[in-house]
Amino acid sequence: LAKTTQPISMDSYEGQEVNITCSHNNIATNDYITWYQQFPSQGPRFIIQGYKTKVTNEVASLFIPADRKSSTLSLPRVSLSDTAVYYCLVVPTGNTPLVFGKGTRLSVIA
Amino acid sequence: DVKVTQSSRYLVKRTGEKVFLECVQDMDHENMFWYRQDPGLGLRLIYFSYDVKMKEKGDIPEGYSVSREKKERFSLILESASTNQTSMYLCASSFRADPFYEQYFGPGTRLTVT
């Protein structure tokens, strides 16, 4: 399973764009990149998934360069309610369990 | 919306007690999972199940067992609770077609063993 590395914590002011980068140097050809968000006292929830280039949904954008050895989750104009832990996962196809790392704790400040 | 419910949000048990944590999902998902989450360690997979009566060990199965008698219900059992099992326990479910594409998590049970 590809190991992921992401910053332990980040701070941001409200209204700013936040970019969280994750490195996954030994990602395999069939692996996808997935991000989950976890609020305090709740279970994680799926945010976005991608294979290459750019994916955008109503919550975030995911940028994946051509070599796929890293990815960047972009949160536009964060608010206090975006304070959470964000997990980057490399997900292989087939029946292999998800591996959650320690995530990035994002704190949004007014 | 997918709903995954867990029997208790908070639970306090004594060392040596047998503890049952129940999880129910209402979306007819084939796959169900149990994780524990501890500060600084992230989420760790205890057990998972691809179908009724099937189970697979995760990364940290020691001290735990599971039961899946019905498709919608997945139980985690602590045969003899110990203080090092004090943790947040999270249940999740997903469709079989792509079992690890998107998992839906319950709200968690915070278990304290004294």
mmCIF file of C-alpha atoms in Angstrom:
data_model
loop_
_atom_site.group_PDB
_atom_site.id
_atom_site.type_symbol
_atom_site.label_atom_id
_atom_site.label_comp_id
_atom_site.label_asym_id
_atom_site.label_seq_id
_atom_site.Cartn_x
_atom_site.Cartn_y
_atom_site.Cartn_z
ATOM 1 C CA LEU A 1 0.000 0.000 0.000
ATOM 2 C CA ALA A 2 1.281 3.445 -0.870
ATOM 3 C CA LYS A 3 2.240 5.497 2.176
ATOM 4 C CA THR A 4 1.002 9.066 2.391
ATOM 5 C CA THR A 5 2.641 12.059 4.039
ATOM 6 C CA GLN A 6 0.784 15.256 4.831
ATOM 7 C CA PRO A 7 1.328 18.149 7.244
ATOM 8 C CA ILE A 8 0.180 17.515 10.785
ATOM 9 C CA SER A 9 -1.565 20.862 11.112
ATOM 10 C CA MET A 10 -2.382 24.084 9.300
ATOM 11 C CA ASP A 11 -3.930 27.372 10.303
ATOM 12 C CA SER A 12 -5.881 29.701 8.056
ATOM 13 C CA TYR A 13 -8.012 32.813 8.320
ATOM 14 C CA GLU A 14 -11.599 32.841 7.222
ATOM 15 C CA GLY A 15 -12.100 33.635 3.551
ATOM 16 C CA GLN A 16 -8.699 32.358 2.441
ATOM 17 C CA GLU A 17 -8.061 29.503 0.069
ATOM 18 C CA VAL A 18 -6.405 26.537 1.773
ATOM 19 C CA ASN A 19 -4.225 24.021 -0.029
ATOM 20 C CA ILE A 20 -3.239 20.792 1.697
ATOM 21 C CA THR A 21 -0.599 18.774 -0.084
ATOM 22 C CA CYS A 22 -0.137 15.050 0.294
ATOM 23 C CA SER A 23 2.809 13.076 -1.006
ATOM 24 C CA HIS A 24 2.465 9.454 -2.102
ATOM 25 C CA ASN A 25 5.718 8.595 -3.844
ATOM 26 C CA ASN A 26 5.062 4.890 -4.371
ATOM 27 C CA ILE A 27 1.531 5.158 -5.722
ATOM 28 C CA ALA A 28 0.656 2.305 -8.060
ATOM 29 C CA THR A 29 -0.850 2.552 -11.520
ATOM 30 C CA ASN A 30 -4.338 1.498 -10.441
ATOM 31 C CA ASP A 31 -4.469 3.519 -7.230
ATOM 32 C CA TYR A 32 -6.893 6.399 -6.709
ATOM 33 C CA ILE A 33 -6.397 9.364 -4.396
ATOM 34 C CA THR A 34 -9.176 10.058 -1.943
ATOM 35 C CA TRP A 35 -9.720 12.706 0.722
ATOM 36 C CA TYR A 36 -11.923 12.442 3.794
ATOM 37 C CA GLN A 37 -12.939 15.147 6.260
ATOM 38 C CA GLN A 38 -13.599 14.574 9.948
ATOM 39 C CA PHE A 39 -15.264 17.051 12.288
ATOM 40 C CA PRO A 40 -14.810 16.693 16.051
ATOM 41 C CA SER A 41 -16.946 13.931 17.572
ATOM 42 C CA GLN A 42 -18.062 12.656 14.159
ATOM 43 C CA GLY A 43 -16.992 9.922 11.774
ATOM 44 C CA PRO A 44 -15.013 10.849 8.640
ATOM 45 C CA ARG A 45 -16.885 11.691 5.492
ATOM 46 C CA PHE A 46 -15.795 11.370 1.886
ATOM 47 C CA ILE A 47 -14.934 14.666 0.181
ATOM 48 C CA ILE A 48 -13.393 13.960 -3.192
ATOM 49 C CA GLN A 49 -11.534 11.374 -5.214
ATOM 50 C CA GLY A 50 -9.392 11.542 -8.330
ATOM 51 C CA TYR A 51 -6.989 9.637 -10.529
ATOM 52 C CA LYS A 52 -5.161 12.388 -12.415
ATOM 53 C CA THR A 53 -5.331 16.083 -13.397
ATOM 54 C CA LYS A 54 -8.123 17.984 -11.675
ATOM 55 C CA VAL A 55 -11.403 17.072 -10.059
ATOM 56 C CA THR A 56 -13.843 19.614 -8.644
ATOM 57 C CA ASN A 57 -17.063 19.255 -6.714
ATOM 58 C CA GLU A 58 -19.181 21.530 -4.540
ATOM 59 C CA VAL A 59 -16.854 21.132 -1.576
ATOM 60 C CA ALA A 60 -13.301 21.108 -2.917
ATOM 61 C CA SER A 61 -10.898 20.679 -5.801
ATOM 62 C CA LEU A 62 -8.248 18.024 -6.128
ATOM 63 C CA PHE A 63 -5.129 18.627 -8.192
ATOM 64 C CA ILE A 64 -2.975 15.686 -9.244
ATOM 65 C CA PRO A 65 0.177 16.244 -11.311
ATOM 66 C CA ALA A 66 1.144 13.979 -14.170
ATOM 67 C CA ASP A 67 3.541 11.861 -12.105
ATOM 68 C CA ARG A 68 0.812 11.345 -9.445
ATOM 69 C CA LYS A 69 3.395 11.328 -6.656
ATOM 70 C CA SER A 70 1.534 14.041 -4.821
ATOM 71 C CA SER A 71 -1.881 15.640 -4.720
ATOM 72 C CA THR A 72 -3.318 18.894 -3.400
ATOM 73 C CA LEU A 73 -6.703 19.362 -1.817
ATOM 74 C CA SER A 74 -7.919 22.921 -2.316
ATOM 75 C CA LEU A 75 -10.655 24.436 -0.164
ATOM 76 C CA PRO A 76 -11.878 27.773 -1.513
ATOM 77 C CA ARG A 77 -12.692 30.592 0.894
ATOM 78 C CA VAL A 78 -12.721 28.581 4.112
ATOM 79 C CA SER A 79 -15.049 29.357 6.977
ATOM 80 C CA LEU A 80 -14.912 28.453 10.656
ATOM 81 C CA SER A 81 -17.027 25.379 9.902
ATOM 82 C CA ASP A 82 -14.209 23.951 7.771
ATOM 83 C CA THR A 83 -12.151 23.381 10.910
ATOM 84 C CA ALA A 84 -11.590 19.632 10.784
ATOM 85 C CA VAL A 85 -9.035 16.905 10.188
ATOM 86 C CA TYR A 86 -8.414 16.094 6.520
ATOM 87 C CA TYR A 87 -7.150 12.650 5.518
ATOM 88 C CA CYS A 88 -5.409 11.812 2.274
ATOM 89 C CA LEU A 89 -5.676 8.165 1.255
ATOM 90 C CA VAL A 90 -4.335 6.152 -1.634
ATOM 91 C CA VAL A 91 -6.989 3.635 -2.546
ATOM 92 C CA PRO A 92 -6.112 0.573 -4.590
ATOM 93 C CA THR A 93 -8.808 -1.140 -6.611
ATOM 94 C CA GLY A 94 -9.872 -4.494 -5.294
ATOM 95 C CA ASN A 95 -10.474 -5.673 -1.788
ATOM 96 C CA THR A 96 -7.725 -3.913 0.088
ATOM 97 C CA PRO A 97 -8.638 -1.965 3.222
ATOM 98 C CA LEU A 98 -8.346 1.799 3.448
ATOM 99 C CA VAL A 99 -5.410 3.037 5.468
ATOM 100 C CA PHE A 100 -6.052 6.280 7.307
ATOM 101 C CA GLY A 101 -2.951 8.166 8.406
ATOM 102 C CA LYS A 102 -2.909 10.870 11.033
ATOM 103 C CA GLY A 103 -4.375 13.501 8.750
ATOM 104 C CA THR A 104 -3.963 17.276 8.699
ATOM 105 C CA ARG A 105 -5.689 19.270 11.394
ATOM 106 C CA LEU A 106 -6.959 22.471 9.802
ATOM 107 C CA SER A 107 -7.856 25.312 12.137
ATOM 108 C CA VAL A 108 -9.735 28.235 10.639
ATOM 109 C CA ILE A 109 -9.436 31.458 12.577
ATOM 110 C CA ALA A 110 -11.856 34.381 12.453
ATOM 111 C CA ASP B 1 -28.957 9.512 2.467
ATOM 112 C CA VAL B 2 -26.970 6.612 3.778
ATOM 113 C CA LYS B 3 -27.371 6.233 7.472
ATOM 114 C CA VAL B 4 -24.986 4.339 9.698
ATOM 115 C CA THR B 5 -26.024 4.252 13.316
ATOM 116 C CA GLN B 6 -24.167 3.041 16.363
ATOM 117 C CA SER B 7 -25.906 1.838 19.489
ATOM 118 C CA SER B 8 -24.324 4.293 21.913
ATOM 119 C CA ARG B 9 -22.431 7.587 21.681
ATOM 120 C CA TYR B 10 -20.821 7.103 25.091
ATOM 121 C CA LEU B 11 -20.213 3.937 27.072
ATOM 122 C CA VAL B 12 -18.429 3.287 30.356
ATOM 123 C CA LYS B 13 -17.495 -0.275 31.264
ATOM 124 C CA ARG B 14 -15.370 -1.963 33.889
ATOM 125 C CA THR B 15 -12.243 -3.989 33.255
ATOM 126 C CA GLY B 16 -13.110 -7.592 32.478
ATOM 127 C CA GLU B 17 -16.652 -6.918 31.277
ATOM 128 C CA LYS B 18 -17.885 -8.231 27.959
ATOM 129 C CA VAL B 19 -18.806 -5.308 25.738
ATOM 130 C CA PHE B 20 -20.986 -5.259 22.636
ATOM 131 C CA LEU B 21 -20.880 -2.371 20.175
ATOM 132 C CA GLU B 22 -23.629 -2.475 17.582
ATOM 133 C CA CYS B 23 -23.696 -0.901 14.146
ATOM 134 C CA VAL B 24 -26.614 -0.772 11.728
ATOM 135 C CA GLN B 25 -26.711 0.592 8.178
ATOM 136 C CA ASP B 26 -29.831 1.184 6.122
ATOM 137 C CA MET B 27 -28.481 1.194 2.553
ATOM 138 C CA ASP B 28 -28.140 -2.516 1.892
ATOM 139 C CA HIS B 29 -24.344 -2.258 1.801
ATOM 140 C CA GLU B 30 -22.458 -5.521 1.588
ATOM 141 C CA ASN B 31 -19.296 -4.292 3.304
ATOM 142 C CA MET B 32 -18.982 -3.173 6.893
ATOM 143 C CA PHE B 33 -15.974 -2.112 8.952
ATOM 144 C CA TRP B 34 -14.912 -1.401 12.517
ATOM 145 C CA TYR B 35 -12.154 1.111 13.309
ATOM 146 C CA ARG B 36 -10.771 2.592 16.475
ATOM 147 C CA GLN B 37 -9.427 6.093 16.661
ATOM 148 C CA ASP B 38 -6.907 7.309 19.211
ATOM 149 C CA PRO B 39 -5.203 10.697 19.505
ATOM 150 C CA GLY B 40 -2.039 10.817 17.435
ATOM 151 C CA LEU B 41 -2.664 7.425 15.848
ATOM 152 C CA GLY B 42 -5.416 8.143 13.343
ATOM 153 C CA LEU B 43 -7.961 5.478 12.414
ATOM 154 C CA ARG B 44 -6.943 1.848 12.641
ATOM 155 C CA LEU B 45 -8.925 -1.008 11.127
ATOM 156 C CA ILE B 46 -9.986 -3.729 13.569
ATOM 157 C CA TYR B 47 -12.193 -6.028 11.489
ATOM 158 C CA PHE B 48 -14.229 -5.897 8.312
ATOM 159 C CA SER B 49 -16.865 -8.023 6.641
ATOM 160 C CA TYR B 50 -17.775 -8.480 2.986
ATOM 161 C CA ASP B 51 -20.951 -10.419 3.559
ATOM 162 C CA VAL B 52 -23.147 -12.018 6.160
ATOM 163 C CA LYS B 53 -21.200 -14.427 8.363
ATOM 164 C CA MET B 54 -17.915 -13.382 6.754
ATOM 165 C CA LYS B 55 -15.163 -11.524 8.568
ATOM 166 C CA GLU B 56 -11.605 -10.476 7.921
ATOM 167 C CA LYS B 57 -8.989 -9.262 10.379
ATOM 168 C CA GLY B 58 -7.752 -5.733 10.045
ATOM 169 C CA ASP B 59 -4.566 -4.265 11.466
ATOM 170 C CA ILE B 60 -5.371 -4.608 15.164
ATOM 171 C CA PRO B 61 -7.817 -7.509 15.781
ATOM 172 C CA GLU B 62 -6.299 -8.678 19.069
ATOM 173 C CA GLY B 63 -8.748 -8.506 21.932
ATOM 174 C CA TYR B 64 -11.749 -8.110 19.629
ATOM 175 C CA SER B 65 -14.192 -10.311 17.775
ATOM 176 C CA VAL B 66 -17.077 -9.511 15.436
ATOM 177 C CA SER B 67 -20.419 -10.925 14.404
ATOM 178 C CA ARG B 68 -22.400 -10.387 11.211
ATOM 179 C CA GLU B 69 -25.610 -12.423 11.314
ATOM 180 C CA LYS B 70 -27.653 -9.980 9.231
ATOM 181 C CA LYS B 71 -26.570 -7.863 6.314
ATOM 182 C CA GLU B 72 -27.428 -4.573 7.968
ATOM 183 C CA ARG B 73 -25.832 -5.243 11.338
ATOM 184 C CA PHE B 74 -22.193 -5.620 12.343
ATOM 185 C CA SER B 75 -21.271 -6.088 15.977
ATOM 186 C CA LEU B 76 -17.909 -5.567 17.641
ATOM 187 C CA ILE B 77 -17.286 -7.601 20.782
ATOM 188 C CA LEU B 78 -14.720 -6.997 23.472
ATOM 189 C CA GLU B 79 -14.597 -10.355 25.241
ATOM 190 C CA SER B 80 -12.889 -8.981 28.345
ATOM 191 C CA ALA B 81 -12.523 -5.230 28.264
ATOM 192 C CA SER B 82 -9.212 -3.721 29.271
ATOM 193 C CA THR B 83 -8.194 -0.136 29.942
ATOM 194 C CA ASN B 84 -6.112 -0.022 26.750
ATOM 195 C CA GLN B 85 -9.324 -0.495 24.801
ATOM 196 C CA THR B 86 -10.555 2.908 25.901
ATOM 197 C CA SER B 87 -11.034 4.631 22.565
ATOM 198 C CA MET B 88 -13.425 6.045 19.975
ATOM 199 C CA TYR B 89 -14.925 3.224 17.900
ATOM 200 C CA LEU B 90 -16.187 3.977 14.410
ATOM 201 C CA CYS B 91 -18.297 1.766 12.186
ATOM 202 C CA ALA B 92 -18.468 2.203 8.407
ATOM 203 C CA SER B 93 -20.150 0.588 5.416
ATOM 204 C CA SER B 94 -19.786 0.595 1.634
ATOM 205 C CA PHE B 95 -21.089 -1.079 -1.502
ATOM 206 C CA ARG B 96 -19.335 -4.213 -2.652
ATOM 207 C CA ALA B 97 -18.863 -3.097 -6.247
ATOM 208 C CA ASP B 98 -16.038 -0.846 -5.161
ATOM 209 C CA PRO B 99 -15.568 -1.611 -1.496
ATOM 210 C CA PHE B 100 -13.036 1.022 -0.706
ATOM 211 C CA TYR B 101 -14.163 3.822 -2.954
ATOM 212 C CA GLU B 102 -16.443 5.565 -0.491
ATOM 213 C CA GLN B 103 -17.098 4.492 3.032
ATOM 214 C CA TYR B 104 -19.941 5.912 5.096
ATOM 215 C CA PHE B 105 -19.156 6.295 8.767
ATOM 216 C CA GLY B 106 -21.332 6.303 11.834
ATOM 217 C CA PRO B 107 -21.056 8.960 14.575
ATOM 218 C CA GLY B 108 -18.789 6.833 16.740
ATOM 219 C CA THR B 109 -18.970 5.325 20.233
ATOM 220 C CA ARG B 110 -16.619 6.699 22.842
ATOM 221 C CA LEU B 111 -15.822 3.778 25.125
ATOM 222 C CA THR B 112 -14.163 4.243 28.480
ATOM 223 C CA VAL B 113 -12.937 1.179 30.359
ATOM 224 C CA THR B 114 -12.199 1.793 34.031
#
